[in-house]
Coordinates of C-alpha atoms in Angstrom, one line a residue:
X1 CA 0.0 0.0 0.0
X2 CA 2.7 2.5 1.0
X3 CA 4.7 1.7 -2.1
X4 CA 1.8 2.9 -4.2
X5 CA 0.8 5.9 -2.1
X6 CA 4.2 7.7 -1.8
X7 CA 4.8 7.9 -5.6
X8 CA 1.1 9.0 -6.0
X9 CA 1.5 11.8 -3.6
X10 CA 4.7 12.9 -5.2
X11 CA 3.1 12.8 -8.6
X12 CA 0.4 15.1 -7.3
X13 CA 3.0 17.8 -6.6
X14 CA 5.1 17.3 -9.7
X15 CA 2.7 18.8 -12.2
X16 CA 1.3 21.7 -10.1
X17 CA 3.1 25.0 -10.2
X18 CA 4.4 26.2 -6.8
X19 CA 3.1 29.3 -5.1
X20 CA -0.5 28.7 -6.3
X21 CA -3.6 27.6 -4.3
X22 CA -3.6 24.3 -6.2
X23 CA 0.0 23.5 -5.2
X24 CA -0.7 24.1 -1.5
X25 CA -4.0 22.1 -1.7
X26 CA -2.0 19.3 -3.4
X27 CA 0.6 19.5 -0.6
X28 CA -2.2 19.1 2.0
X29 CA -3.7 16.2 0.0
X30 CA -0.3 14.5 -0.2
X31 CA 0.2 15.0 3.6
X32 CA -3.2 13.6 4.2
X33 CA -2.5 10.5 2.1
X34 CA 0.7 9.8 4.0
X35 CA -1.0 10.4 7.3
X36 CA -3.7 8.0 6.5
X37 CA -1.2 5.5 5.2
X38 CA 0.7 5.6 8.5
X39 CA -2.4 5.4 10.6
X40 CA -3.8 2.4 8.7
X41 CA -0.4 0.7 8.8
X42 CA -0.1 1.1 12.5
X43 CA -3.7 0.1 13.2
X44 CA -3.7 2.4 16.3
X45 CA -6.6 4.4 17.5
X46 CA -6.3 8.1 17.5
X47 CA -5.6 8.3 21.3
X48 CA -2.6 6.0 21.0
X49 CA -0.6 8.1 18.5
X50 CA 2.7 9.5 19.7
X51 CA 2.3 13.1 21.0
X52 CA 5.5 14.3 19.4
X53 CA 4.3 13.1 16.0
X54 CA 0.9 14.8 16.5
X55 CA 2.6 18.1 17.4
X56 CA 4.9 18.0 14.4
X57 CA 2.0 17.1 12.1
X58 CA -0.1 19.9 13.5
X59 CA 2.7 22.4 13.0
X60 CA 3.2 21.3 9.4
X61 CA -0.5 21.6 8.7
X62 CA -0.7 25.1 10.2
X63 CA 2.2 26.2 8.0
X64 CA 0.5 24.6 4.9
X65 CA -2.9 26.2 5.7
X66 CA -1.4 29.7 6.2
X67 CA 0.4 29.3 2.8
X68 CA -2.9 28.2 1.3
X69 CA -4.6 31.3 2.6
X70 CA -1.8 33.4 1.2
X71 CA -2.1 31.7 -2.2
X72 CA -5.8 32.2 -2.3
X73 CA -5.4 35.9 -1.4
X74 CA -3.3 36.2 -4.5
X75 CA 0.0 37.8 -5.3
X76 CA -1.7 41.1 -6.2
X77 CA -2.9 41.4 -2.6
X78 CA 0.5 40.7 -1.1
X79 CA -0.5 37.6 0.7
X80 CA -2.5 37.0 3.8
X81 CA -1.2 39.9 5.8
X82 CA -2.3 42.3 3.1
X83 CA -5.8 40.9 3.2
X84 CA -6.0 41.4 7.0
X85 CA -3.6 43.4 9.2
X86 CA -2.0 45.6 6.5
X87 CA -5.3 46.6 5.0
X88 CA -7.0 48.8 7.6
X89 CA -10.6 49.9 7.0
X90 CA -11.3 53.5 6.1
X91 CA -13.4 53.8 9.2
X92 CA -12.5 51.9 12.3
X93 CA -15.0 49.1 13.0
X94 CA -16.4 48.9 9.5
X95 CA -16.6 46.3 6.7
X96 CA -14.3 46.4 3.7
X97 CA -15.8 46.6 0.3
X98 CA -13.8 43.9 -1.4
X99 CA -16.5 41.6 -3.0
X100 CA -17.1 41.8 -6.7
X101 CA -20.1 40.3 -8.5
X102 CA -18.5 37.0 -9.0
X103 CA -17.7 36.7 -5.3
X104 CA -21.3 37.5 -4.4
X105 CA -22.6 34.9 -6.9
X106 CA -20.2 32.3 -5.5
X107 CA -21.3 33.1 -2.0
X108 CA -24.9 32.5 -2.9
X109 CA -24.1 29.3 -4.7
X110 CA -22.0 28.1 -1.8
X111 CA -24.9 28.7 0.5
X112 CA -27.3 26.7 -1.6
X113 CA -24.7 24.2 -2.9
X114 CA -25.1 23.3 -6.6
X115 CA -24.8 19.5 -5.7
X116 CA -27.9 19.8 -3.5
X117 CA -29.9 18.7 -6.5
X118 CA -28.5 15.2 -6.1
X119 CA -29.4 15.0 -2.5
X120 CA -33.1 15.5 -3.3
X121 CA -33.1 13.2 -6.3
X122 CA -34.6 10.1 -4.7
X123 CA -37.5 11.7 -2.8
X124 CA -38.3 14.2 -5.5
X125 CA -38.4 11.9 -8.4
X126 CA -40.5 9.4 -6.4
X127 CA -43.0 12.1 -5.4
X128 CA -43.4 13.5 -8.9
X129 CA -43.4 10.3 -10.8
X130 CA -40.2 11.1 -12.6
X131 CA -41.0 14.8 -13.2
X132 CA -38.4 16.3 -10.9
X133 CA -37.4 18.9 -13.6
X134 CA -41.0 20.2 -13.7
X135 CA -41.1 20.5 -9.9
X136 CA -37.9 22.6 -10.0
X137 CA -39.3 24.9 -12.8
X138 CA -42.4 25.5 -10.6
X139 CA -40.2 26.2 -7.6
X140 CA -37.9 28.5 -9.5
X141 CA -40.9 30.5 -10.8
X142 CA -42.2 30.8 -7.3
X143 CA -38.9 31.9 -5.8
X144 CA -38.4 34.4 -8.5
X145 CA -41.0 36.8 -7.0
X146 CA -39.2 36.8 -3.6
X147 CA -35.7 37.1 -5.3
X148 CA -37.0 40.2 -7.2
X149 CA -38.3 41.7 -3.9
X150 CA -34.9 41.2 -2.3
X151 CA -33.2 42.9 -5.3
X152 CA -35.5 45.9 -5.0
X153 CA -35.0 46.2 -1.2
X154 CA -31.2 46.1 -1.6
X155 CA -31.4 49.0 -3.9
X156 CA -33.3 51.0 -1.2
X157 CA -31.2 49.8 1.8
X158 CA -27.7 48.4 0.8
X159 CA -26.9 47.3 4.4
X160 CA -26.0 44.1 6.1
X161 CA -29.2 43.4 8.0
X162 CA -31.1 41.9 5.0
X163 CA -34.7 41.1 5.8
X164 CA -34.4 42.5 9.3
X165 CA -33.3 45.9 8.1
X166 CA -35.8 46.0 5.2
X167 CA -38.8 45.3 7.4
X168 CA -37.5 47.6 10.2
X169 CA -37.2 50.6 7.9
X170 CA -40.1 50.0 5.6
X171 CA -42.8 48.5 7.8
X172 CA -42.2 48.9 11.5
X173 CA -39.1 48.5 13.8
X174 CA -41.0 46.0 16.0
X175 CA -41.9 43.8 13.0
X176 CA -38.3 44.2 11.8
X177 CA -37.0 42.8 15.1
X178 CA -39.5 39.9 14.8
X179 CA -38.4 39.2 11.2
X180 CA -34.7 39.2 12.2
X181 CA -35.3 37.1 15.2
X182 CA -37.2 34.4 13.2
X183 CA -34.5 34.5 10.4
X184 CA -32.0 33.5 13.1
X185 CA -33.6 30.1 13.1
X186 CA -32.6 29.6 9.5
X187 CA -29.1 30.9 9.8
X188 CA -28.2 29.3 13.1
X189 CA -29.6 25.8 12.4
X190 CA -28.1 25.3 9.0
X191 CA -24.5 25.3 10.1
X192 CA -25.4 22.7 12.8
X193 CA -27.0 20.4 10.3
X194 CA -24.2 20.8 7.8
X195 CA -21.4 20.1 10.3
X196 CA -23.3 17.1 11.7
X197 CA -23.9 15.7 8.2
X198 CA -20.2 16.2 7.4
X199 CA -19.2 14.4 10.6
X200 CA -21.5 11.5 10.2
X201 CA -20.5 10.8 6.5
X202 CA -16.8 11.4 7.1
X203 CA -16.9 8.9 10.0
X204 CA -18.3 6.3 7.6
X205 CA -15.2 6.6 5.4
X206 CA -12.6 7.4 8.1
X207 CA -14.0 5.6 11.2
X208 CA -10.9 6.1 13.4
X209 CA -11.9 9.8 13.7
X210 CA -15.1 10.1 15.7
X211 CA -18.1 12.1 14.5
X212 CA -17.4 14.8 17.0
X213 CA -13.8 15.1 15.8
X214 CA -14.9 15.8 12.3
X215 CA -17.4 18.3 13.5
X216 CA -14.8 20.2 15.5
X217 CA -12.4 20.1 12.5
X218 CA -15.0 21.5 10.2
X219 CA -16.2 24.2 12.6
X220 CA -12.7 25.3 13.4
X221 CA -11.8 25.6 9.7
X222 CA -15.1 27.4 8.9
X223 CA -14.6 29.9 11.7
X224 CA -11.0 30.6 10.7
X225 CA -11.9 31.4 7.1
X226 CA -14.8 33.6 8.1
X227 CA -12.7 35.5 10.6
X228 CA -9.9 36.2 8.1
X229 CA -12.3 38.2 5.9
X230 CA -14.5 38.3 2.9
X231 CA -11.7 38.3 0.3
X232 CA -10.3 34.9 1.3
X233 CA -13.7 33.3 1.9
X234 CA -14.9 34.8 -1.4
X235 CA -12.1 33.3 -3.4
X236 CA -12.4 29.9 -1.6
X237 CA -16.1 30.0 -2.5
X238 CA -15.2 30.5 -6.2
X239 CA -12.8 27.5 -6.1
X240 CA -15.1 25.0 -4.4
X241 CA -18.2 26.1 -6.2
X242 CA -16.3 25.8 -9.5
X243 CA -15.4 22.2 -8.5
X244 CA -19.1 21.5 -7.8
X245 CA -20.1 22.9 -11.2
X246 CA -17.4 20.9 -12.9
X247 CA -18.7 17.7 -11.3
X248 CA -22.3 18.6 -12.5
X249 CA -21.0 19.2 -16.1
X250 CA -19.0 15.9 -16.0
X251 CA -22.0 13.9 -14.8
X252 CA -24.2 15.4 -17.5
X253 CA -21.6 14.5 -20.1
X254 CA -21.5 11.0 -18.7
X255 CA -25.3 10.7 -18.9
X256 CA -25.3 11.9 -22.5
X257 CA -22.8 9.2 -23.4
X258 CA -24.8 6.7 -21.4
X259 CA -28.1 7.6 -23.2
X260 CA -26.5 7.8 -26.7
X261 CA -25.3 4.2 -26.2
X262 CA -29.0 3.3 -26.0
X263 CA -29.1 3.0 -22.3
X264 CA -31.6 4.9 -20.1
X265 CA -34.2 6.7 -22.1
X266 CA -32.5 5.9 -25.4
X267 CA -32.6 9.6 -26.6
X268 CA -31.8 13.1 -25.5
X269 CA -35.1 14.8 -26.4
X270 CA -37.8 13.2 -24.3
X271 CA -40.6 15.5 -23.4
X272 CA -42.0 13.0 -20.9
X273 CA -38.9 13.6 -18.8
X274 CA -40.4 17.0 -18.0
X275 CA -44.1 16.4 -18.3
X276 CA -45.9 13.1 -18.7
X277 CA -49.6 13.9 -18.8
X278 CA -50.5 10.2 -18.3
X279 CA -49.1 10.1 -14.8
X280 CA -49.0 13.7 -13.6
X281 CA -50.0 14.2 -10.0
X282 CA -50.7 17.8 -9.0
X283 CA -50.5 17.0 -5.3
X284 CA -47.1 15.3 -5.7
X285 CA -45.7 18.1 -7.8
X286 CA -46.7 20.8 -5.2
X287 CA -45.4 18.7 -2.3
X288 CA -42.1 18.2 -4.1
X289 CA -42.0 21.9 -5.0
X290 CA -42.4 22.9 -1.3
X291 CA -39.6 20.5 -0.4
X292 CA -37.3 21.7 -3.2
X293 CA -37.8 25.3 -2.1
X294 CA -35.3 24.7 0.6
X295 CA -32.6 24.1 -2.0
X296 CA -33.0 27.7 -3.1
X297 CA -32.1 29.1 0.2
X298 CA -29.0 31.1 -0.6
X299 CA -30.0 33.9 -2.9
X300 CA -31.4 35.7 0.2
X301 CA -28.1 35.4 2.1
X302 CA -26.3 37.3 -0.6
X303 CA -28.0 40.5 0.7
X304 CA -26.3 40.2 4.0
X305 CA -23.0 41.1 2.3
X306 CA -24.2 44.4 1.0
X307 CA -21.7 46.4 3.1
X308 CA -18.8 44.3 1.8
X309 CA -19.8 44.5 -1.9
X310 CA -18.5 46.9 -4.5
X311 CA -21.3 49.0 -5.9
X312 CA -23.9 47.2 -3.7
X313 CA -27.0 48.8 -5.3
X314 CA -25.9 47.3 -8.7
X315 CA -24.0 44.1 -7.9
X316 CA -26.0 42.7 -5.0
X317 CA -29.4 42.7 -6.8
X318 CA -27.8 41.2 -9.9
X319 CA -26.2 38.5 -7.7
X320 CA -29.5 37.7 -6.0
X321 CA -31.3 37.2 -9.4
X322 CA -28.4 35.3 -10.9
X323 CA -28.2 32.9 -8.0
X324 CA -32.0 32.3 -8.0
X325 CA -32.6 31.9 -11.7
X326 CA -29.2 30.4 -12.6
X327 CA -29.4 27.8 -9.9
X328 CA -33.1 27.0 -10.7
X329 CA -32.3 26.5 -14.4
X330 CA -29.3 24.4 -13.6
X331 CA -31.3 22.3 -11.2
X332 CA -34.1 21.7 -13.8
X333 CA -31.6 20.8 -16.5
X334 CA -29.7 18.4 -14.3
X335 CA -32.9 16.8 -13.1
X336 CA -33.9 16.3 -16.8
X337 CA -30.7 14.4 -17.5
X338 CA -31.0 12.3 -14.4
X339 CA -34.5 11.3 -15.6
X340 CA -33.0 10.3 -19.0
X341 CA -30.4 8.2 -17.3
X342 CA -33.0 6.1 -15.3
X343 CA -36.6 6.7 -16.6
X344 CA -38.2 4.3 -14.2
X345 CA -36.3 5.3 -11.1
X346 CA -39.4 6.8 -9.5
X347 CA -40.8 3.2 -9.1
X348 CA -37.5 1.2 -9.0
X349 CA -35.5 2.9 -6.3
X350 CA -34.8 0.7 -3.3
X351 CA -34.3 3.6 -0.9
X352 CA -35.3 7.1 -2.2
X353 CA -33.4 8.7 0.7
X354 CA -30.1 7.7 -0.9
X355 CA -31.4 7.3 -4.4
X356 CA -28.5 9.3 -6.0
X357 CA -26.0 6.6 -5.0
X358 CA -28.1 3.9 -6.7
X359 CA -28.1 6.1 -9.8
X360 CA -24.3 6.8 -9.7
X361 CA -23.7 3.1 -9.2
X362 CA -25.5 2.4 -12.5
X363 CA -23.5 5.2 -14.3
X364 CA -20.0 4.8 -13.0
X365 CA -19.7 2.4 -10.1
X366 CA -18.0 3.1 -6.8
X367 CA -15.5 5.6 -8.2
X368 CA -18.2 8.0 -9.3
X369 CA -20.0 7.6 -6.0
X370 CA -16.7 8.4 -4.1
X371 CA -16.1 11.5 -6.4
X372 CA -19.6 12.7 -5.6
X373 CA -19.1 12.1 -1.9
X374 CA -15.9 14.2 -1.8
X375 CA -17.5 17.0 -3.8
X376 CA -20.7 17.0 -1.8
X377 CA -18.9 17.1 1.6
X378 CA -16.9 20.1 0.4
X379 CA -20.2 21.7 -0.5
X380 CA -21.5 20.9 2.9
X381 CA -18.7 22.7 4.7
X382 CA -19.0 25.7 2.4
X383 CA -22.7 25.9 3.0
X384 CA -22.1 26.0 6.7
X385 CA -19.4 28.7 6.3
X386 CA -21.8 30.8 4.2
X387 CA -24.6 30.5 6.8
X388 CA -22.2 31.5 9.6
X389 CA -21.1 34.5 7.5
X390 CA -24.7 35.5 7.0
X391 CA -25.9 35.1 10.6
X392 CA -22.8 36.9 11.9
X393 CA -23.7 39.9 9.7
X394 CA -27.3 39.8 10.8
X395 CA -26.3 39.7 14.5
X396 CA -23.8 42.5 13.9
X397 CA -26.5 44.7 12.4
X398 CA -28.9 44.0 15.3
X399 CA -26.1 44.7 17.7
X400 CA -25.2 47.9 15.9
X401 CA -28.8 49.0 16.3
X402 CA -28.5 48.1 20.0
X403 CA -31.3 45.6 19.7
X404 CA -28.8 43.1 20.9
X405 CA -25.9 44.0 23.3
X406 CA -23.8 46.4 21.2
X407 CA -20.5 45.7 23.1
X408 CA -20.5 42.1 22.0
X409 CA -22.6 41.9 18.8
X410 CA -22.1 45.3 17.3
X411 CA -18.3 45.3 16.9
X412 CA -15.9 44.4 14.2
X413 CA -12.3 43.3 14.5
X414 CA -10.1 46.3 13.7
X415 CA -7.6 43.8 12.2
X416 CA -9.8 41.6 10.1
X417 CA -12.8 43.9 9.6
X418 CA -15.2 41.0 10.5
X419 CA -17.6 40.4 13.4
X420 CA -15.3 38.0 15.2
X421 CA -17.4 37.7 18.3
X422 CA -20.5 36.7 16.3
X423 CA -18.5 34.2 14.2
X424 CA -17.1 32.5 17.2
X425 CA -20.5 32.5 18.9
X426 CA -22.3 31.0 16.0
X427 CA -19.5 28.4 15.4
X428 CA -19.8 27.4 19.1
X429 CA -23.6 27.0 18.7
X430 CA -23.0 24.9 15.6
X431 CA -20.7 22.6 17.7
X432 CA -23.7 21.7 20.0
X433 CA -25.0 19.6 17.1
X434 CA -22.8 16.7 18.4
X435 CA -24.8 16.5 21.6
X436 CA -28.3 16.0 20.2
X437 CA -27.9 14.5 16.7
X438 CA -31.0 12.4 17.1
X439 CA -33.2 15.5 17.6
X440 CA -31.5 17.7 15.0
X441 CA -32.9 16.1 11.9
X442 CA -36.5 16.3 13.3
X443 CA -36.0 20.0 13.8
X444 CA -34.4 20.6 10.4
X445 CA -37.7 22.0 9.0
X446 CA -37.3 24.9 11.4
X447 CA -34.9 26.3 8.8
X448 CA -37.8 26.4 6.3
X449 CA -40.0 28.1 8.9
X450 CA -37.5 30.9 9.5
X451 CA -36.7 31.4 5.8
X452 CA -40.3 31.3 4.5
X453 CA -41.4 33.7 7.2
X454 CA -38.6 36.1 6.3
X455 CA -39.5 35.8 2.6
X456 CA -43.1 36.8 3.4
X457 CA -42.0 39.9 5.3
X458 CA -39.5 41.0 2.6
X459 CA -42.4 41.0 0.1
X460 CA -44.4 43.1 2.5
X461 CA -41.5 45.5 2.9
X462 CA -41.4 46.1 -0.9
X463 CA -45.1 47.2 -0.8
X464 CA -44.5 49.3 2.3
X465 CA -41.4 51.1 1.0
X466 CA -42.2 51.6 -2.7
X467 CA -46.0 51.5 -3.1
X468 CA -47.0 53.1 0.2
X469 CA -44.2 55.3 1.4
X470 CA -42.8 56.5 -2.0
X471 CA -46.2 56.3 -3.7
X472 CA -44.7 54.5 -6.8
X473 CA -48.1 53.8 -8.4
X474 CA -47.7 54.1 -12.2
X475 CA -48.6 51.3 -14.5
X476 CA -45.3 49.5 -14.4
X477 CA -44.7 50.3 -10.7
X478 CA -48.0 48.7 -9.8
X479 CA -46.8 45.5 -11.3
X480 CA -43.3 45.7 -9.8
X481 CA -44.2 47.0 -6.3
X482 CA -47.6 45.6 -5.7
X483 CA -48.6 42.7 -7.9
X484 CA -45.3 40.8 -7.8
X485 CA -44.8 41.2 -4.1
X486 CA -48.4 40.0 -3.5
X487 CA -47.7 37.0 -5.7
X488 CA -44.6 36.3 -3.6
X489 CA -46.6 36.6 -0.4
X490 CA -49.3 34.2 -1.6
X491 CA -46.7 31.6 -2.8
X492 CA -44.8 31.7 0.5
X493 CA -48.0 31.5 2.6
X494 CA -48.8 28.3 0.7
X495 CA -45.3 27.0 1.5
X496 CA -45.6 28.1 5.1
X497 CA -48.9 26.2 5.5
X498 CA -47.1 23.1 4.3
X499 CA -44.4 23.3 6.9
X500 CA -44.5 20.6 9.7
X501 CA -46.8 21.5 12.5
X502 CA -44.2 20.9 15.2
X503 CA -41.8 23.1 13.4
X504 CA -44.3 25.9 13.3
X505 CA -45.1 25.5 17.0
X506 CA -41.4 25.6 17.8
X507 CA -40.9 28.6 15.6
X508 CA -43.7 30.5 17.2
X509 CA -42.3 29.6 20.6
X510 CA -39.0 31.1 19.5
X511 CA -40.7 34.2 18.4
X512 CA -42.4 34.4 21.8
X513 CA -39.0 34.4 23.4
X514 CA -37.9 37.2 21.2
X515 CA -41.0 39.2 22.0
X516 CA -40.3 38.8 25.8
X517 CA -36.7 39.9 25.2
X518 CA -37.8 42.9 23.2
X519 CA -40.3 43.9 25.9
X520 CA -37.5 43.8 28.5
X521 CA -35.0 45.9 26.6
X522 CA -37.7 48.4 25.5
X523 CA -39.0 48.9 29.0
X524 CA -42.3 47.3 28.3
X525 CA -42.5 48.4 24.6
X526 CA -42.4 52.1 25.6
X527 CA -39.1 53.0 23.8
X528 CA -38.8 52.8 20.1
X529 CA -35.9 50.9 18.5
X530 CA -34.3 53.4 16.1
X531 CA -32.0 52.0 13.4
X532 CA -28.7 53.6 12.4
X533 CA -29.0 56.7 10.3
X534 CA -29.9 55.9 6.7
X535 CA -27.1 58.2 5.4
X536 CA -24.7 55.9 7.2
X537 CA -26.2 52.9 5.5
X538 CA -26.0 54.5 2.1
X539 CA -23.2 53.7 -0.3
X540 CA -23.1 57.4 -1.2
X541 CA -22.1 58.5 2.3
X542 CA -18.8 56.6 2.4
X543 CA -17.2 53.5 1.2
X544 CA -17.8 51.9 4.6
X545 CA -20.6 52.1 7.2
X546 CA -19.6 54.2 10.1
X547 CA -19.7 53.4 13.8
X548 CA -23.2 52.9 15.3
X549 CA -25.0 55.8 16.8
X550 CA -28.4 54.3 17.2
X551 CA -30.2 54.2 20.5
X552 CA -33.4 53.0 22.1
X553 CA -35.0 56.4 22.4
X554 CA -37.6 56.8 25.2

């Protein structure tokens, strides 16, 4: 075994140019191969390894990771220190505007994960009778109205609070707090679920590292990247999301070859793979659409980076719509080809929950399944990191407005320009997943409760800001600022009704806790939560948002 692994690891390094992200990644991969080789050869449990070897390995890994960060930061940035300590913000305690359109799109795709389409394959194709592509088209059309509302609100308020800030300024501060409080469910639970899934699956492949060990490794890595700043995390998103897209393209190409060779559907143009009138089930399609709506969560998170984006009023709305429509079209196209590969999967799958692995086994055997596993686990970590980035910005905005304790939540690191306290807190909360794994999956639908409730309120905010406050009521404005938001509200109300009853009860209980908290800090709802000045939130005032000056005025 060792005779084969050592030349393989050397070969990895031989064709990759030094001083690039790929060289350092290859170096880490080679070190991992050698480490696994030694562990498997010794047959020792983790606790029996020699401490001196562990310390030496840890030191080597730290050096490699730092070099990886420097390589990702790029030579034009002067390495890691240029991206952090040497680049002081224009205003102390403010975000740095370093994200271009491609970084925003990569962040949104990282949050929703392009490979998520495969995770829903089994249950969606079974529920729709093989018309998963149609279900995705329905879901994309439904989500478009809300994505359009987010794009409009970012133009009005290009600040980090997202739905919380939009509702707070356009409807009512009390409703804004309630919206932000409920959205915390979505952003706080997703990292917990992602890290736990990563730990469980990695433990299946590398059992000598316990589940909790993988969770800690993933959480520490995610927290470190988020603390170092948006530039590094943005470029890492681009790299990993590109890998996911390449896998999707490769798999579609493999399916085309498979079908052309008269396997599967036997042809590439099969209308029944989208709509088969003979077996269409409206109830099944709507149920699948409500489930698949979760796979679109990510376009909304892009808006939390508005204070770190270049030209936020232009780039953030574009990124929101690109992520929603681009991901939806890609999901539908991939689903179409998956149906071509196995037209009768909806009735032949042995276990729909892991149906994608049955399909991959038919297409490429164990090697293809392993490739998907590695790609999907990378996507899982990236989704958790994106969720932590989003929730840390939401907590920062609520702290800056002094709705949450400002000393802890409303501060940014002067060195990194990131909300370090919030990142560490949310990462610590994500670590608690290892203590109640059995209950976490049952509560996973709480993420849908928080997200869908937030979507409803953002559509309400569009009506409140444009149609009522600014009186935009011409022919086209009625369509954009009244009809489309009302359509978004109606669609999300239907999705909200379909959420599990227990999840709705837990979500409402969480809202009740928030109302009690708000009553305490507002002295029995007698003081009015005033947000930061709108001129501080405007991109025209300065390149960075200034220090908070909001108060709870009596």
